[in-house]
Coordinates of C-alpha atoms in Angstrom, one line a residue:
M780 CA -62.2 -26.9 -70.0
K781 CA -61.7 -23.5 -71.5
I782 CA -60.7 -20.1 -70.3
G783 CA -59.9 -16.8 -71.9
K784 CA -61.6 -14.1 -73.9
T785 CA -59.3 -12.8 -76.7
L786 CA -56.7 -15.5 -76.0
K787 CA -58.5 -18.8 -75.5
L788 CA -57.1 -22.0 -73.9
D789 CA -58.7 -25.4 -74.1
V790 CA -57.0 -28.3 -72.1
W791 CA -58.1 -31.9 -72.6
G792 CA -57.3 -35.5 -71.7
E793 CA -57.0 -37.6 -68.6
S794 CA -54.3 -38.8 -66.3
H795 CA -54.2 -42.3 -67.7
A796 CA -55.4 -41.6 -71.3
P797 CA -52.9 -42.1 -74.2
A798 CA -52.2 -38.4 -74.3
I799 CA -53.2 -35.0 -72.9
G800 CA -53.2 -31.8 -75.0
M801 CA -54.0 -28.1 -75.3
R802 CA -55.3 -25.8 -78.0
L803 CA -54.4 -22.1 -77.7
E804 CA -56.4 -19.7 -79.9
G805 CA -55.5 -16.1 -80.6
F806 CA -51.8 -16.2 -80.0
P807 CA -49.9 -13.5 -81.9
A808 CA -48.5 -14.5 -85.3
G809 CA -44.8 -14.2 -86.0
A810 CA -43.5 -15.0 -82.5
K811 CA -40.3 -17.0 -82.4
V812 CA -40.6 -19.9 -79.9
D813 CA -37.5 -20.7 -77.9
M814 CA -38.0 -24.5 -77.7
T815 CA -35.0 -25.0 -75.3
A816 CA -36.5 -22.5 -72.8
L817 CA -40.0 -24.1 -73.2
R818 CA -38.6 -27.5 -72.4
A819 CA -36.7 -26.2 -69.4
F820 CA -39.9 -24.6 -68.2
M821 CA -41.8 -27.9 -68.7
E822 CA -39.1 -29.8 -66.8
R823 CA -39.8 -27.8 -63.6
R824 CA -43.3 -29.3 -63.5
A825 CA -42.5 -32.8 -64.8
P826 CA -42.8 -35.8 -62.3
G827 CA -40.1 -38.1 -61.0
R828 CA -37.2 -35.5 -61.0
D829 CA -36.2 -35.8 -57.3
A830 CA -36.8 -37.5 -54.0
M831 CA -39.5 -35.0 -53.1
S832 CA -41.8 -35.8 -56.0
T833 CA -43.7 -38.8 -57.3
S834 CA -41.7 -41.7 -58.9
R835 CA -43.9 -41.6 -62.0
R836 CA -41.5 -40.6 -64.9
E837 CA -42.9 -38.7 -67.8
P838 CA -40.7 -36.9 -70.4
D839 CA -43.3 -34.1 -70.8
I840 CA -42.0 -33.2 -74.3
P841 CA -44.7 -31.3 -76.3
E842 CA -45.5 -32.4 -79.8
F843 CA -46.8 -29.5 -81.8
I844 CA -49.6 -30.4 -84.3
S845 CA -50.5 -26.9 -85.6
G846 CA -49.9 -23.2 -85.3
L847 CA -46.1 -23.3 -85.9
D848 CA -44.1 -22.9 -89.0
G849 CA -40.8 -24.4 -87.8
E850 CA -40.5 -22.5 -84.5
T851 CA -42.5 -19.4 -85.5
T852 CA -46.2 -19.0 -84.7
T853 CA -48.5 -18.6 -87.7
G854 CA -51.5 -16.9 -86.1
A855 CA -53.6 -20.1 -86.4
A856 CA -54.5 -22.0 -83.2
V857 CA -51.5 -23.6 -81.6
E858 CA -52.1 -27.2 -80.7
A859 CA -49.8 -29.6 -78.9
I860 CA -50.0 -33.0 -77.1
I861 CA -48.0 -34.8 -74.5
R862 CA -48.1 -38.6 -74.6
N863 CA -48.6 -40.4 -71.3
T864 CA -46.0 -43.2 -71.2
D865 CA -45.8 -44.3 -67.6
T866 CA -49.3 -45.1 -66.3
R867 CA -50.4 -47.8 -63.9
S868 CA -54.2 -47.9 -63.9
G869 CA -54.3 -51.1 -61.8
D870 CA -53.1 -49.2 -58.8
Y871 CA -56.5 -47.5 -58.4
E872 CA -59.6 -48.7 -56.7
K873 CA -62.7 -49.1 -59.0
S874 CA -65.4 -48.3 -56.5
V875 CA -63.7 -47.0 -53.3
P876 CA -63.2 -43.2 -53.4
R877 CA -60.0 -41.7 -52.0
P878 CA -60.8 -39.2 -49.2
G879 CA -60.1 -35.6 -50.3
H880 CA -60.2 -36.5 -53.9
A881 CA -62.8 -36.0 -56.7
D882 CA -63.5 -39.7 -56.9
F883 CA -66.9 -39.5 -55.2
P884 CA -68.4 -36.7 -57.3
N885 CA -67.0 -38.3 -60.4
W886 CA -68.8 -41.5 -59.5
V887 CA -72.0 -39.6 -59.0
K888 CA -71.6 -37.7 -62.2
T889 CA -70.3 -40.4 -64.5
G890 CA -70.9 -43.7 -62.8
R891 CA -67.1 -44.5 -62.5
I892 CA -63.9 -43.5 -60.7
P893 CA -61.4 -42.6 -63.4
P894 CA -57.9 -44.0 -62.8
G895 CA -55.5 -41.4 -61.6
G896 CA -58.2 -38.9 -61.1
G897 CA -59.0 -38.6 -64.9
A898 CA -59.6 -35.0 -65.9
N899 CA -59.3 -33.9 -62.3
S900 CA -55.6 -35.0 -62.1
G901 CA -52.8 -32.6 -61.8
R902 CA -51.4 -34.4 -64.9
L903 CA -53.3 -32.1 -67.1
T904 CA -51.3 -29.1 -65.8
A905 CA -48.5 -30.3 -68.1
A906 CA -50.6 -29.3 -71.1
T907 CA -51.4 -26.0 -69.4
C908 CA -47.7 -25.3 -69.0
I909 CA -47.2 -25.6 -72.8
A910 CA -49.5 -22.7 -73.4
G911 CA -48.2 -20.8 -70.3
G912 CA -44.6 -21.3 -71.5
L913 CA -45.5 -19.6 -74.8
C914 CA -47.3 -16.8 -73.0
I915 CA -44.3 -16.2 -70.7
Q916 CA -42.0 -15.9 -73.7
E917 CA -44.4 -13.4 -75.4
L918 CA -44.7 -11.4 -72.1
S919 CA -40.9 -11.3 -71.8
R920 CA -40.7 -9.7 -75.3
R921 CA -43.0 -7.0 -73.9
G922 CA -40.8 -6.4 -70.8
I923 CA -43.1 -8.3 -68.4
S924 CA -41.8 -11.0 -66.0
V925 CA -43.7 -13.7 -64.1
E926 CA -42.2 -15.6 -61.2
A927 CA -43.6 -17.8 -58.5
R928 CA -41.9 -19.0 -55.3
L929 CA -42.8 -21.0 -52.2
V930 CA -43.4 -18.9 -49.1
R931 CA -44.5 -21.7 -46.9
V932 CA -44.3 -25.5 -47.0
G933 CA -44.2 -28.3 -44.4
D934 CA -41.5 -30.9 -43.9
I935 CA -41.8 -32.8 -47.2
M936 CA -39.3 -35.6 -46.4
E937 CA -40.8 -36.2 -43.0
A938 CA -44.3 -36.5 -44.5
K939 CA -43.0 -38.8 -47.2
K940 CA -41.3 -41.1 -44.6
N941 CA -44.7 -41.4 -42.8
G942 CA -46.7 -42.0 -46.0
D943 CA -48.4 -38.6 -45.5
S944 CA -48.3 -35.3 -47.3
V945 CA -48.1 -31.5 -46.7
G946 CA -49.5 -28.4 -48.3
G947 CA -47.9 -25.1 -49.1
I948 CA -48.3 -21.5 -50.1
A949 CA -47.0 -20.1 -53.4
E950 CA -46.5 -16.4 -54.1
C951 CA -46.5 -15.1 -57.7
T952 CA -45.2 -11.7 -58.8
V953 CA -45.8 -10.1 -62.2
K954 CA -43.6 -7.1 -63.0
G955 CA -43.8 -4.6 -65.8
L956 CA -47.6 -4.3 -66.2
P957 CA -49.0 -1.0 -67.5
A958 CA -51.6 0.7 -65.4
G959 CA -55.3 0.2 -66.3
L960 CA -55.1 -3.4 -67.5
G961 CA -58.3 -5.3 -66.7
G962 CA -61.7 -3.8 -65.9
P963 CA -64.4 -3.4 -63.2
V964 CA -66.7 -5.9 -61.6
F965 CA -66.6 -9.2 -63.6
D966 CA -63.9 -8.0 -66.0
G967 CA -61.3 -7.7 -63.3
L968 CA -57.8 -9.0 -64.0
D969 CA -57.7 -10.4 -60.5
G970 CA -60.9 -12.2 -61.1
A971 CA -59.6 -13.8 -64.3
I972 CA -56.4 -14.9 -62.5
A973 CA -58.4 -16.3 -59.6
Q974 CA -60.6 -18.3 -61.9
A975 CA -57.7 -19.7 -63.8
I976 CA -55.7 -20.6 -60.6
F977 CA -58.6 -22.4 -59.1
G978 CA -58.3 -24.7 -62.2
I979 CA -55.2 -26.1 -60.6
P980 CA -56.1 -29.3 -58.7
G981 CA -55.4 -28.8 -55.0
V982 CA -55.8 -25.0 -54.9
K983 CA -58.0 -24.0 -52.0
G984 CA -57.4 -20.2 -51.8
V985 CA -56.2 -17.2 -53.7
E986 CA -55.4 -13.7 -52.2
F987 CA -54.0 -10.5 -53.7
G988 CA -51.8 -8.1 -51.8
N989 CA -52.7 -8.1 -48.2
G990 CA -55.6 -10.4 -48.9
F991 CA -57.4 -11.7 -45.8
A992 CA -54.9 -9.8 -43.6
S993 CA -56.5 -6.5 -44.8
A994 CA -59.7 -7.4 -42.9
Y995 CA -57.7 -6.9 -39.6
L996 CA -56.4 -3.4 -40.6
K997 CA -57.7 0.1 -40.6
G998 CA -58.0 2.0 -43.9
S999 CA -55.2 4.3 -42.8
E1000 CA -53.0 1.2 -42.4
N1001 CA -54.0 -0.7 -45.5
N1002 CA -54.2 2.2 -48.0
D1003 CA -51.1 2.7 -50.2
P1004 CA -50.3 6.5 -50.5
F1005 CA -49.7 7.7 -54.1
A1006 CA -46.5 9.5 -55.0
I1007 CA -44.5 10.7 -58.1
E1008 CA -41.3 8.8 -58.9
D1009 CA -39.2 9.5 -62.0
G1010 CA -42.2 11.3 -63.6
R1011 CA -44.7 8.5 -63.1
V1012 CA -47.4 7.7 -60.5
V1013 CA -46.5 5.0 -57.9
T1014 CA -47.7 3.9 -54.5
L1015 CA -45.4 3.9 -51.5
G1016 CA -46.5 0.4 -50.5
N1017 CA -48.1 -2.5 -52.3
N1018 CA -50.8 -3.7 -49.9
H1019 CA -53.2 -3.7 -52.8
G1020 CA -51.0 -6.2 -54.7
G1021 CA -50.9 -4.2 -57.9
I1022 CA -54.7 -4.4 -58.4
L1023 CA -57.2 -1.6 -57.7
G1024 CA -60.8 -2.1 -58.8
G1025 CA -59.9 -5.1 -61.0
M1026 CA -57.3 -3.1 -62.9
S1027 CA -53.5 -3.0 -62.7
S1028 CA -51.9 -0.1 -60.9
S1029 CA -48.5 -0.5 -62.6
M1030 CA -47.1 -1.7 -59.3
P1031 CA -46.0 -5.4 -59.1
L1032 CA -49.0 -7.7 -59.3
V1033 CA -48.7 -10.0 -56.2
F1034 CA -50.9 -12.9 -55.3
R1035 CA -50.6 -16.0 -53.1
V1036 CA -52.1 -19.5 -53.7
A1037 CA -52.9 -22.0 -50.9
L1038 CA -52.4 -25.6 -52.0
K1039 CA -53.8 -28.4 -49.9
P1040 CA -51.8 -31.5 -48.9
T1041 CA -51.8 -34.2 -51.6
P1042 CA -55.0 -36.2 -50.9
S1043 CA -53.5 -39.5 -52.1
I1044 CA -51.5 -40.7 -49.0
Y1045 CA -50.4 -44.1 -47.8
V1046 CA -51.9 -43.7 -44.3
E1047 CA -54.9 -45.9 -43.7
Q1048 CA -58.2 -44.0 -44.0
D1049 CA -61.9 -44.6 -43.8
S1050 CA -63.9 -44.8 -47.0
V1051 CA -66.9 -46.6 -48.5
D1052 CA -67.4 -49.1 -51.2
L1053 CA -69.8 -47.4 -53.6
Q1054 CA -71.0 -50.6 -55.2
T1055 CA -71.9 -52.4 -51.9
M1056 CA -72.5 -49.2 -49.9
T1057 CA -70.5 -50.6 -47.0
P1058 CA -67.7 -48.9 -45.0
V1059 CA -64.1 -50.0 -45.7
K1060 CA -60.6 -49.2 -44.6
M1061 CA -58.3 -48.3 -47.5
R1062 CA -54.6 -47.5 -48.2
V1063 CA -54.0 -45.6 -51.4
R1064 CA -51.6 -47.4 -53.8
G1065 CA -49.7 -45.9 -56.7
R1066 CA -47.1 -43.2 -56.9
H1067 CA -47.9 -39.8 -55.5
D1068 CA -46.3 -36.5 -54.5
P1069 CA -45.8 -35.9 -50.8
C1070 CA -46.3 -32.2 -51.7
I1071 CA -47.8 -30.8 -54.8
A1072 CA -46.9 -27.1 -54.0
R1073 CA -43.4 -27.4 -55.4
R1074 CA -44.4 -28.7 -58.8
A1075 CA -47.3 -26.3 -58.9
L1076 CA -45.0 -23.2 -59.1
P1077 CA -44.6 -23.3 -63.0
V1078 CA -48.3 -24.0 -63.3
V1079 CA -49.1 -20.9 -61.3
E1080 CA -46.7 -18.9 -63.5
A1081 CA -48.2 -20.4 -66.7
L1082 CA -51.8 -19.4 -65.8
A1083 CA -50.8 -15.9 -64.5
A1084 CA -49.0 -15.3 -67.8
F1085 CA -51.9 -16.6 -69.8
C1086 CA -54.4 -14.2 -68.0
V1087 CA -52.1 -11.2 -68.3
L1088 CA -51.4 -11.8 -72.0
D1089 CA -55.2 -12.3 -72.6
A1090 CA -55.9 -9.0 -71.0
L1091 CA -53.1 -7.3 -73.0
L1092 CA -54.4 -8.7 -76.3
A1093 CA -57.9 -7.6 -75.4
E1094 CA -56.6 -4.0 -74.9
E1095 CA -54.9 -4.1 -78.3
A1096 CA -57.0 -3.1 -81.3
G1097 CA -56.2 -6.2 -83.4
V1098 CA -56.3 -3.9 -86.5
E1099 CA -53.4 -3.9 -89.0
F1100 CA -53.0 -1.2 -91.6
R1101 CA -51.1 -2.7 -94.5
H1102 CA -51.3 -3.9 -98.1
V1103 CA -53.4 -7.0 -98.7
D1104 CA -52.4 -9.7 -101.2
E1105 CA -53.6 -13.2 -102.1
S1106 CA -51.7 -14.8 -99.2
D1107 CA -54.2 -13.1 -96.9
A1108 CA -57.2 -14.6 -98.6
V1109 CA -57.4 -17.9 -96.7
N1110 CA -60.7 -19.6 -97.4
A1111 CA -62.1 -16.3 -98.7
V1112 CA -65.7 -15.3 -98.6
I1113 CA -65.6 -12.3 -101.0
D1114 CA -68.0 -9.7 -102.4
E1115 CA -68.9 -10.2 -106.0
N1116 CA -67.9 -6.7 -107.1
V1117 CA -64.5 -7.0 -105.2
A1118 CA -64.0 -10.4 -106.9
K1119 CA -64.3 -8.8 -110.3
L1120 CA -61.8 -6.0 -109.5
Y1121 CA -59.3 -8.3 -107.7
P1122 CA -59.0 -11.6 -109.6
A1123 CA -56.0 -12.8 -107.5
L1124 CA -58.1 -12.6 -104.3
A1125 CA -61.1 -14.1 -106.1
A1126 CA -59.0 -17.1 -107.0
K1127 CA -58.8 -18.0 -103.3
A1128 CA -62.6 -17.7 -102.7
I1129 CA -64.7 -20.5 -101.5
F1130 CA -67.9 -18.4 -101.7
I1131 CA -68.8 -15.2 -103.6
V1132 CA -71.3 -13.0 -101.8
P1133 CA -74.0 -11.1 -103.9
S1134 CA -73.4 -7.4 -103.5
G1135 CA -76.0 -5.2 -101.8
E1136 CA -78.3 -5.3 -98.8
D1137 CA -80.8 -7.5 -100.6
G1138 CA -78.5 -10.5 -100.3
K1139 CA -78.0 -10.1 -96.6
T1140 CA -80.4 -12.9 -95.7
I1141 CA -80.4 -16.2 -93.8
E1142 CA -80.6 -17.9 -97.2
T1143 CA -77.2 -16.5 -98.1
V1144 CA -75.8 -17.6 -94.7
T1145 CA -77.1 -21.1 -95.5
R1146 CA -75.2 -21.0 -98.8
I1147 CA -72.1 -19.9 -97.0
W1148 CA -72.5 -22.8 -94.6
D1149 CA -72.9 -25.2 -97.6
A1150 CA -69.6 -23.8 -99.0
F1151 CA -67.9 -24.4 -95.7
A1152 CA -69.1 -28.0 -95.8
K1153 CA -68.0 -28.5 -99.4
H1154 CA -64.5 -27.2 -98.7
G1155 CA -64.1 -29.2 -95.5
I1156 CA -63.9 -26.2 -93.2
G1157 CA -63.4 -27.5 -89.6
R1158 CA -63.2 -26.1 -86.1
K1159 CA -59.4 -25.6 -86.5
D1160 CA -59.7 -23.6 -89.7
R1161 CA -60.3 -19.9 -90.3
I1162 CA -62.1 -18.0 -93.1
T1163 CA -61.5 -14.5 -94.5
A1164 CA -64.2 -12.0 -95.3
I1165 CA -63.2 -9.6 -98.1
G1166 CA -65.8 -6.9 -98.9
G1167 CA -68.0 -4.3 -97.4
G1168 CA -70.2 -4.4 -94.3
V1169 CA -72.6 -6.9 -95.8
T1170 CA -69.9 -9.4 -96.5
G1171 CA -68.3 -9.0 -93.1
D1172 CA -71.6 -9.4 -91.3
L1173 CA -72.6 -12.5 -93.3
A1174 CA -69.2 -14.2 -93.2
G1175 CA -68.7 -13.4 -89.6
F1176 CA -72.2 -14.7 -88.7
A1177 CA -71.6 -17.9 -90.7
A1178 CA -68.2 -18.3 -88.9
A1179 CA -69.8 -17.7 -85.5
T1180 CA -72.4 -20.5 -86.0
W1181 CA -70.3 -23.0 -88.0
M1182 CA -69.4 -25.9 -85.7
R1183 CA -70.2 -23.5 -82.8
G1184 CA -67.7 -20.9 -83.9
I1185 CA -64.6 -20.8 -86.0
D1186 CA -61.9 -18.1 -86.4
W1187 CA -62.3 -15.4 -89.1
V1188 CA -60.3 -12.5 -90.4
N1189 CA -62.0 -9.3 -91.7
I1190 CA -60.6 -7.4 -94.7
P1191 CA -63.0 -4.5 -95.3
T1192 CA -62.9 -3.0 -98.8
T1193 CA -65.3 0.0 -98.3
L1194 CA -64.7 3.1 -96.2
L1195 CA -68.0 2.4 -94.4
A1196 CA -66.8 -1.0 -93.4
M1197 CA -63.3 0.2 -92.5
V1198 CA -64.4 2.8 -90.0
D1199 CA -67.5 1.0 -88.7
A1200 CA -68.4 -2.6 -89.5
S1201 CA -64.9 -4.1 -89.5
Y1202 CA -64.3 -3.7 -85.8
G1203 CA -66.5 -4.7 -82.8
G1204 CA -67.5 -8.2 -83.5
K1205 CA -71.1 -7.7 -84.4
T1206 CA -72.2 -10.2 -87.1
A1207 CA -75.7 -10.6 -88.5
C1208 CA -78.1 -11.1 -91.3
D1209 CA -81.4 -9.3 -92.0
L1210 CA -84.8 -10.8 -91.4
P1211 CA -88.2 -9.7 -92.7
S1212 CA -88.9 -8.3 -89.2
G1213 CA -85.9 -6.0 -89.3
K1214 CA -82.2 -5.3 -90.1
N1215 CA -79.5 -7.3 -88.3
M1216 CA -82.2 -9.2 -86.3
A1217 CA -80.3 -12.5 -86.3
G1218 CA -76.7 -12.3 -85.2
S1219 CA -74.1 -12.7 -82.6
F1220 CA -71.0 -11.2 -81.1
H1221 CA -68.1 -13.0 -82.8
P1222 CA -65.0 -10.7 -83.1
P1223 CA -62.6 -11.4 -86.0
R1224 CA -59.1 -12.6 -84.9
R1225 CA -57.8 -9.6 -86.8
V1226 CA -58.8 -6.8 -89.1
I1227 CA -56.6 -5.8 -92.0
I1228 CA -57.2 -2.4 -93.5
D1229 CA -55.7 -1.6 -96.9
A1230 CA -56.6 2.0 -97.9
G1231 CA -55.7 1.0 -101.5
F1232 CA -59.2 -0.6 -101.9
L1233 CA -60.7 2.9 -101.6
E1234 CA -59.2 3.9 -105.0
T1235 CA -61.9 1.9 -106.8
L1236 CA -64.9 3.2 -104.8
P1237 CA -67.4 5.6 -106.4
A1238 CA -68.0 8.9 -104.7
R1239 CA -71.3 7.8 -103.2
R1240 CA -69.6 4.9 -101.4
I1241 CA -66.9 7.3 -100.1
A1242 CA -69.6 9.6 -98.8
D1243 CA -71.3 6.6 -97.0
G1244 CA -68.1 6.0 -95.1
R1245 CA -67.7 9.7 -94.3
A1246 CA -71.2 9.6 -92.6
E1247 CA -69.8 7.1 -90.1
M1248 CA -66.7 9.1 -89.7
I1249 CA -68.7 12.3 -88.9
K1250 CA -70.8 10.2 -86.5
H1251 CA -67.5 9.2 -84.7
E1252 CA -66.5 12.9 -84.6
I1253 CA -69.8 13.6 -82.7
I1254 CA -69.4 10.6 -80.3
G1255 CA -65.7 11.2 -79.6
G1256 CA -65.7 15.0 -79.7
L1257 CA -63.0 14.9 -82.3
S1258 CA -61.9 17.9 -84.3
H1259 CA -64.5 18.7 -86.9
D1260 CA -62.9 21.3 -89.0
A1261 CA -61.0 19.2 -91.6
P1262 CA -62.4 18.7 -95.1
V1263 CA -64.8 15.8 -95.4
S1264 CA -65.2 15.5 -99.1
G1265 CA -63.0 13.0 -100.9
T1266 CA -61.1 9.9 -99.9
P1267 CA -59.5 10.0 -96.4
S1268 CA -55.9 8.9 -95.7
A1269 CA -55.0 5.8 -93.7
D1270 CA -54.0 8.1 -90.8
E1271 CA -57.4 9.7 -90.8
I1272 CA -59.1 6.3 -90.8
K1273 CA -56.9 5.2 -87.9
V1274 CA -57.7 8.2 -85.7
N1275 CA -61.4 8.0 -86.5
L1276 CA -61.6 4.2 -85.9
G1277 CA -60.0 4.8 -82.6
V1278 CA -63.3 6.2 -81.3
K1279 CA -65.1 2.9 -81.9
I1280 CA -62.2 0.8 -80.7
A1281 CA -62.1 2.7 -77.3
I1282 CA -65.9 2.3 -76.8
V1283 CA -65.9 -1.4 -77.8
R1284 CA -63.0 -2.1 -75.4
R1285 CA -65.0 -0.6 -72.6
D1286 CA -68.2 -2.4 -73.5
P1287 CA -67.5 -5.4 -75.8
S1288 CA -70.9 -7.0 -75.5
E1289 CA -73.3 -4.0 -74.9
R1290 CA -73.6 -4.7 -71.2
T1291 CA -72.9 -1.3 -69.7
G1292 CA -74.6 1.1 -72.1
E1293 CA -71.4 2.6 -73.3
R1294 CA -71.5 0.8 -76.6
M1295 CA -75.0 2.2 -77.2
K1296 CA -73.3 5.5 -78.2
L1297 CA -72.3 3.8 -81.5
N1298 CA -76.0 3.7 -82.4
C1299 CA -76.1 7.4 -82.6
G1300 CA -78.5 8.2 -85.5
H1301 CA -79.1 4.6 -86.2
T1302 CA -82.7 4.2 -84.8
V1303 CA -84.0 6.6 -87.4
A1304 CA -81.5 5.4 -90.0
H1305 CA -82.6 1.8 -89.9
A1306 CA -86.2 2.9 -90.2
I1307 CA -85.4 5.0 -93.3
E1308 CA -83.6 2.1 -94.9
K1309 CA -86.5 -0.2 -94.4
A1310 CA -89.1 2.4 -95.5
T1311 CA -87.2 3.0 -98.8
G1312 CA -86.5 -0.6 -99.5
Y1313 CA -82.8 0.2 -98.9
G1314 CA -82.9 2.7 -101.8
V1315 CA -81.3 5.1 -99.3
S1316 CA -77.8 3.7 -98.5
H1317 CA -76.7 3.1 -94.9
G1318 CA -74.3 6.1 -94.8
E1319 CA -77.0 8.4 -96.2
A1320 CA -79.5 7.1 -93.7
V1321 CA -77.0 7.6 -90.8
A1322 CA -76.5 11.2 -91.9
I1323 CA -80.2 11.9 -92.0
G1324 CA -80.8 9.9 -88.8
C1325 CA -78.2 11.9 -86.9
V1326 CA -79.7 15.2 -87.9
E1327 CA -83.3 14.0 -87.1
E1328 CA -82.2 12.7 -83.8
A1329 CA -80.4 15.9 -83.0
R1330 CA -83.7 17.7 -83.7
L1331 CA -85.3 15.4 -81.2
A1332 CA -82.5 16.2 -78.7
E1333 CA -83.2 19.9 -79.2
K1334 CA -87.0 19.3 -78.7
L1335 CA -86.3 17.5 -75.4
G1336 CA -84.1 20.3 -74.2
L1337 CA -81.0 18.1 -74.3
A1338 CA -79.1 20.1 -77.0
K1339 CA -78.6 23.7 -77.7
A1340 CA -80.8 25.5 -80.3
G1341 CA -79.3 25.1 -83.8
W1342 CA -77.4 22.0 -82.9
A1343 CA -79.1 19.9 -85.6
D1344 CA -78.3 22.5 -88.3
E1345 CA -74.7 22.6 -87.1
I1346 CA -74.1 18.9 -87.8
A1347 CA -76.3 19.0 -90.9
G1348 CA -73.7 21.4 -92.3
R1349 CA -71.0 18.9 -91.6
F1350 CA -72.8 16.0 -93.3
A1351 CA -73.7 18.2 -96.2
A1352 CA -70.1 19.1 -96.7
A1353 CA -69.5 15.4 -97.3
N1354 CA -72.1 15.3 -100.1
L1355 CA -74.6 13.5 -97.9
P1356 CA -78.4 14.2 -97.7
V1357 CA -79.6 15.7 -94.4
S1358 CA -83.4 15.7 -94.9
L1359 CA -85.9 12.9 -94.9
P1360 CA -86.9 11.6 -98.3
A1361 CA -90.2 12.8 -99.8
G1362 CA -93.2 11.3 -98.1
L1363 CA -91.4 10.4 -94.9
S1364 CA -91.6 12.1 -91.6
F1365 CA -90.5 11.3 -88.1
D1366 CA -94.0 10.2 -87.1
V1367 CA -94.4 8.1 -90.2
L1368 CA -91.2 6.2 -89.3
K1369 CA -92.2 5.6 -85.7
P1370 CA -93.8 2.2 -86.3
L1371 CA -90.7 1.0 -88.1
M1372 CA -88.5 2.3 -85.2
K1373 CA -90.6 0.0 -82.9
G1374 CA -89.3 -2.9 -84.9
D1375 CA -85.7 -1.9 -84.2
K1376 CA -83.7 -4.5 -82.3
K1377 CA -82.8 -1.9 -79.7
R1378 CA -86.4 -1.5 -78.6
E1379 CA -87.5 -2.3 -75.1
G1380 CA -91.1 -3.5 -75.3
D1381 CA -93.0 -0.7 -77.0
T1382 CA -90.4 1.9 -76.0
V1383 CA -88.0 3.1 -78.7
V1384 CA -84.4 3.5 -77.6
F1385 CA -82.3 6.3 -79.1
A1386 CA -78.6 7.3 -78.7
L1387 CA -79.3 11.0 -79.2
P1388 CA -76.5 13.3 -80.4
C1389 CA -76.6 16.2 -77.9
G1390 CA -73.3 17.9 -78.7
W1391 CA -69.8 17.2 -79.7
G1392 CA -68.7 14.4 -77.4
D1393 CA -72.2 14.1 -75.9
V1394 CA -74.4 11.2 -76.8
R1395 CA -77.1 10.1 -74.5
G1396 CA -79.4 7.1 -74.3
V1397 CA -83.0 8.2 -74.3
R1398 CA -86.2 6.1 -74.3
Q1399 CA -89.3 7.5 -76.0

C-alpha cells in the first residue's frame, strides 16, 4: 500500500491487528516537528470523541521508531506505529459479508473475512495522518496551507437514532502553490491527488474545480479569463480548480470528495452465508460511525499535503553544494583512489571499489551485495557512494537491487561525475555485450557536491568533465565564450548541471524523448570506448563523439556547414581530442553502435547536435 515518487508513503496493518503503522521515505532532513500540533491534528480523526462518531476509543498517539533525532527529522525514513487498544473482533461475522463492504472480495481473495475490515478499514487512515501531519507542517514552512471542510452532509443524529448512516461531500483547498507544479498526462498533480484520495475507504468520487458541472456549460462559461494582478498572472475565476493540464495555475487548488454512507449499519439487511451458500438476514454488530465524512476531513488534508509536497520535492534538484566530511560517509562504498586520498572517509567504508571502467562489472556488484550482507544493510538503511561515475553507477545499481531497493546518497568526486553521472538516477554496470547494459533508474535521495575534491584531480580528469560541460552548453544553448581550460568553480558547475536537472525533471524515466538529448555524442562515444578497450576516456570519447555526430548532422542537412568545426574548437580549447583515433572511422564503428542500448532493432539511434540549443533524435 504505497504511493509517491520522490516522497514515498507505505501504510500497513489491519483494523484489529496489534498495531498499524507508516513509513515515510524522502522527507527533508532538519525539519522541526511540532508534536503538539501533530497530536491535535491526529485528534481530529480519532474515534470516540463525540456523539456523532463511533464509540470505539483509541488514543491515536504515534510512536516514532526511526527518522527523528528528538523532534528533528534526520533524512532517514520516518517510521511510526499506533497501537490498537480497543478492538472487539467477536462483533464480526466470520462468513457473512456486510453489504457495501469489502468483506466479499476479501473472502474471494484470501478465504476469510478480516474482523473490522482488516486492511480495508478506515482505521488505517490514522497512520496516513501521521505522515500527512508532517507534510502539512513542512508545507506551512513553505507558505502553503491545506484545509478541508464539509460542504454537504445528511442528518447524522437522525441516521444514528434509526441505526442507519449518511454520506457527505468534503471540499479541500490548497493555497500558496506556485504555477507549473505537476505535469501532463499521467504526471498530473490532480491525478496524483485523485489516486491518493481514492485510497480512503468510502470515497466514491473526486472532482476538481467545476468538475462534473463543467459538462453542462459552454466553453465561454467555463473558461477562466487571465489577468494581471500585482504584477503576476491570475485568473478572474477558478472554475478550473487551480489545475490546468495536470499542472498548478497558482490559483487555489480546489477539489471535492464524495464519501458514501458508512456501510456498517444496524438496519436488517439481506446477505449470504459464504460457507453454506444460503441467503441470510443480518444485523451488523459492533461500533460504527453514522457518518464517516466528518472524520475523513483530516485524512483528505493529509493526502493532499502528501501529494503536493511530493510534487514540490520532485521539482527540487536534491543537490547540495557544500563541504563533505566523515559524518556524510554513512555505509560508504568508496573508490579506491579516493580512499587513499581521504582516509577519514575511507574509515567509514564498507566496500572499496576498484578504480577504472574495467571494474564496472556484475562481479563487482556481487561483491558489493556481499558487503551489504556482511554489514547487515537492511531495507531501512542507506548507503553512500563516494567516487566518480563508476562508483556511483555500481553503488547505485547495488542499492537499487538490494532487498528490492534501498536509499542511497551520491557524493561525486570527479568533475565528470559532478556534472553528469551524479544526477538523474541512472545506475548500471557493463556487460560483455555493451556499456551500462544492466541497470535501473534509482535516483539517490540526495547528491552532495564538494568542489574541493577537484583539487586532487589530474588535468586529464578535469578535461573529461569539461567535455560533458560543453555537451550541456550545446544541449541547453548556454553561453559558450568563457574559458574551458582548468578547474571550474562551484557556481559554474551549478549552472551547467542545471541543464541536466531541467531535462531529467521533464523526462525522469526516458518516456517522452526529452531525456534522449543527454545522449548527445554518446552513441559514437560508447563505440569508441569499446573499440579502444576504454583506452580513450569517457570525456574524450564524448568530445570526439559530439564532433563526429555534428558532421553527420551536417551531412543530413540538419546543421549548418562548419558546425562540427565550431564545436571542435570548443572541445579543443578544453584540451580534448576531436578526431577519431588512428585506425577508426565512422563506418568501422557502426557495428559497435548497433550494440548500443539505445538501438531500436537494427536501427542506430542518435541524439545529433545540430546547433546551440538544438539536439534532435535521428534514426539511421
